[in-house]
Structures are given as C-alpha cells and as structure tokens.
CSV table of C-alpha atoms in Angstrom, one decimal:
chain,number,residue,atom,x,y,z
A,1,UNK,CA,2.1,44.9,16.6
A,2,UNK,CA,3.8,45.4,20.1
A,3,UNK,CA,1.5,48.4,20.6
A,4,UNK,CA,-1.8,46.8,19.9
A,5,UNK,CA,-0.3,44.2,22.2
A,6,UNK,CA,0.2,46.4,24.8
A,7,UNK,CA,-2.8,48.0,24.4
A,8,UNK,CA,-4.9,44.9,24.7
A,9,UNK,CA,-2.4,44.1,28.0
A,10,UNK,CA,-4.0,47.6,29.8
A,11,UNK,CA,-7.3,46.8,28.5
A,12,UNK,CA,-8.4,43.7,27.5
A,13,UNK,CA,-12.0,45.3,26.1
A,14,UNK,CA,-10.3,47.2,24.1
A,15,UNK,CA,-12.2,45.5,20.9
A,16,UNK,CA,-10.5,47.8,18.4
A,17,UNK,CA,-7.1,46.4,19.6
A,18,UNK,CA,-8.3,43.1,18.8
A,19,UNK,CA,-8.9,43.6,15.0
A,20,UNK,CA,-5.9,46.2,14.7
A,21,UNK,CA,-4.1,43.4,16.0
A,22,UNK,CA,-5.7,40.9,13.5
A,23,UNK,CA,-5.8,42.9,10.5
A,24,UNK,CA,-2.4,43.2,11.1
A,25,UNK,CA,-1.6,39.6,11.3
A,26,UNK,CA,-3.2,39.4,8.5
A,27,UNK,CA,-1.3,41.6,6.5
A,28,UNK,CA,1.7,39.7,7.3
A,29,UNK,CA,0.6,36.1,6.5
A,30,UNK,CA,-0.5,34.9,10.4
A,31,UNK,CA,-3.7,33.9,9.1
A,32,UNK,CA,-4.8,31.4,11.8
A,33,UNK,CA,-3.5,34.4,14.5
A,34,UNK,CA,-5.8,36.7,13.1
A,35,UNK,CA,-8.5,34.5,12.9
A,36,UNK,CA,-7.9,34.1,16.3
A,37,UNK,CA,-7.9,38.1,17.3
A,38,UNK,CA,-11.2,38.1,15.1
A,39,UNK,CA,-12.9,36.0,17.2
A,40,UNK,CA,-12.0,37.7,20.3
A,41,UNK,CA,-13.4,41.0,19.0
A,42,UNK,CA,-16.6,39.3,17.6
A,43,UNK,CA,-17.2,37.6,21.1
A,44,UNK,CA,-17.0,41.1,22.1
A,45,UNK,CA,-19.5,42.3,20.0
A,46,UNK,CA,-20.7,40.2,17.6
A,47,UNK,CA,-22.3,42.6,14.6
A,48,UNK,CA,-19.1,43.9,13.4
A,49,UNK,CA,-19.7,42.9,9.7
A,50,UNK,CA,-16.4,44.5,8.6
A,51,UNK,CA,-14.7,42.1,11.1
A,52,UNK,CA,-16.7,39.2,9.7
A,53,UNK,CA,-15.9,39.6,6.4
A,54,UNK,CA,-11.9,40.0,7.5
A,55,UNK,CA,-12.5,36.6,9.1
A,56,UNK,CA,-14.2,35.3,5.8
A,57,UNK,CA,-10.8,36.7,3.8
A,58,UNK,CA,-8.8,34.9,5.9
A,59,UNK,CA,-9.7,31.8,6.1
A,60,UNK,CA,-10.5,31.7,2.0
A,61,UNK,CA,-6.8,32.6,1.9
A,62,UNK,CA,-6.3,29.3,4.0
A,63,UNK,CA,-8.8,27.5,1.3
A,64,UNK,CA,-11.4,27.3,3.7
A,65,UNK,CA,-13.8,28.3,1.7
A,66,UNK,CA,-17.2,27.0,3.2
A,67,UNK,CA,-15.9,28.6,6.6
A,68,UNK,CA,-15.6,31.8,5.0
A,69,UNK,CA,-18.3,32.1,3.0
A,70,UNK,CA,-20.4,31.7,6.2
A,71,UNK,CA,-18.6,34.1,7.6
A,72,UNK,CA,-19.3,36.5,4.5
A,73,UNK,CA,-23.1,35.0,5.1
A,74,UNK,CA,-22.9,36.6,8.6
A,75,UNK,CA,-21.7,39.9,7.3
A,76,UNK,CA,-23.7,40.3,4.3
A,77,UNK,CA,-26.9,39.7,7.5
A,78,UNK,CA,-25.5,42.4,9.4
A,79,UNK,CA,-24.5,45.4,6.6
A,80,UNK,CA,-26.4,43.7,3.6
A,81,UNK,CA,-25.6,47.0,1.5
A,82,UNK,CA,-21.5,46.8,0.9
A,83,UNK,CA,-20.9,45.0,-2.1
A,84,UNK,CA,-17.5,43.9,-1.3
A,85,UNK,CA,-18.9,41.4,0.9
A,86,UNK,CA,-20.9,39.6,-2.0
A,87,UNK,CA,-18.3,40.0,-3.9
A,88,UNK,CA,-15.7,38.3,-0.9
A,89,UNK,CA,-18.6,35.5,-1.1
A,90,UNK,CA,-18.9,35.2,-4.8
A,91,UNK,CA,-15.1,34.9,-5.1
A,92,UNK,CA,-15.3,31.9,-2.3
A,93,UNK,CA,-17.7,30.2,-3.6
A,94,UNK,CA,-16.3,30.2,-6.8
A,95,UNK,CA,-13.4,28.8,-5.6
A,96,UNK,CA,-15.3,25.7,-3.6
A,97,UNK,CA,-16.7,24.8,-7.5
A,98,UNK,CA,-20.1,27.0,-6.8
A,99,UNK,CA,-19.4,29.3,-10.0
A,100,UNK,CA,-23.1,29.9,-10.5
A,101,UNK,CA,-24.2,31.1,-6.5
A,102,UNK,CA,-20.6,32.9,-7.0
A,103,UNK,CA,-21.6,35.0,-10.2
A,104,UNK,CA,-25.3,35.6,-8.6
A,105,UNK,CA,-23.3,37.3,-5.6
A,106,UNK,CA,-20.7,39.3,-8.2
A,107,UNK,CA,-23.6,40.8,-9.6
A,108,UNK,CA,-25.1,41.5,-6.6
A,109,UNK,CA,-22.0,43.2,-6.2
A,110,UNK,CA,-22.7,45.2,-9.3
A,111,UNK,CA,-25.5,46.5,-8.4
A,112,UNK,CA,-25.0,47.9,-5.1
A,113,UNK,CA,-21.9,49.6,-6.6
A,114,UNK,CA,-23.4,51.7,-9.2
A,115,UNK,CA,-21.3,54.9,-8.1
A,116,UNK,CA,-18.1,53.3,-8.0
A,117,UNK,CA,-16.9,53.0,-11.8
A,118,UNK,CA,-13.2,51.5,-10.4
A,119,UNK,CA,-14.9,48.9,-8.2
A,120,UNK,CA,-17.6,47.9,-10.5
A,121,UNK,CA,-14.7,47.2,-13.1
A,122,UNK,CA,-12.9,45.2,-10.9
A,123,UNK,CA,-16.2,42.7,-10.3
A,124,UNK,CA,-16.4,42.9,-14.0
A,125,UNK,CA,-13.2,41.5,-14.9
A,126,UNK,CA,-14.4,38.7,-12.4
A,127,UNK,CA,-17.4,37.6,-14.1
A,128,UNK,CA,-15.4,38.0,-17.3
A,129,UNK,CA,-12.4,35.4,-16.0
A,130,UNK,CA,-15.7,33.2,-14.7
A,131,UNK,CA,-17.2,33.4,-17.9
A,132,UNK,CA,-13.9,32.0,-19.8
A,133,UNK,CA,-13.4,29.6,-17.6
C-alpha cells in the first residue's frame, strides 16, 4: 500500500493509484477507506464502471445494500454487457428482501454469460439457494 501511496503523493492524478489503493483496502477489510479512494478516482473520471461496481461490493459488504445497488445501477449504465455487475446487483438486492428484482438481475446475468460455463454455474447455484429459500 505504501507504494500506491507514494505514488498518489508524486501525482495526485494518478487515477489508477486511487483504485490500486482502494482495491487494496478492500482486500484487507478497510471498507469505508476504499470507498473513500473510489470516490476520488470516480471524481476523476466518472465512467469507470469496474470502479463502480468495486464501490457497490463494498459497501454491500458493509450492509449497505440500497447504496450499492445504485452504485451497481451506475455501472450496469456505463458497461451494461458484464454480467458480474447484475449479478453484484441481484445478490444486493436480494439481500435488502428484493428476491424477485434480484433473480431478474441473476438471469440477466445468465444470459450475457453464455460462454462462460464456470461463471454461469456459479449464478446458478444462486438462483438455486434463492429458490430454496
């Protein structure tokens, strides 16, 4: 982490540095820290949907659920073909007691992952758990 801290200390544009830096934080449990580098970076430039949806992850992980699936919202608007962002949104929404919007987004999921047998069965065993629940 002191690297991407040093690197945002010689340039403070440096927007890559900023979600390094979050991701990072992330990793290791700083969730409000990374939030915090997220929103740096998407001040910086704001249609970075993987940085978005980073965002979204983090605060669900901090059961913020409505913040995060409009943060999923923003990057499904800007890369609307990555099915891991429905299925981010799906899994959030689930969680906030929307279990029908959450299935409509895991199988939006499915099928913009039709080439990617290991991802699609991971979205399956999702709707499955929703389904016996």
């Amino acid at each position: 982490m002191l690297d991407y801290d040093k690197a945002i200390q010689l340039n403070p544009s440096d927007v890559m540095a900023y979600i390094n830096r979050g991701n990072t934080k992330a990793m290791i449990g700083e969730l409000e820290e990374a939030i915090a580098d997220y929103n740096i970076a998407l001040r910086m430039d704001p249609n970075l949907a993987g940085v978005y949806n980073n965002q979204g992850i983090a605060k669900s992980r901090l059961e913020r659920h409505d913040e995060a699936i409009a943060d999923f919202d923003l990057a499904i608007s800007k890369n609307p073909n990555n099915p891991a962002y429905y299925t981010n949104r799906g899994i959030a929404k689930m969680l906030s007691g929307r279990s029908e919007e959450g299935r409509l987004d895991l199988l939006e999921a499915l099928k913009l992952s039709k080439n990617d047998e290991q991802f699609r069965a991971k979205v399956e065993e999702l709707l499955k758990r929703l389904e016996n629940s």
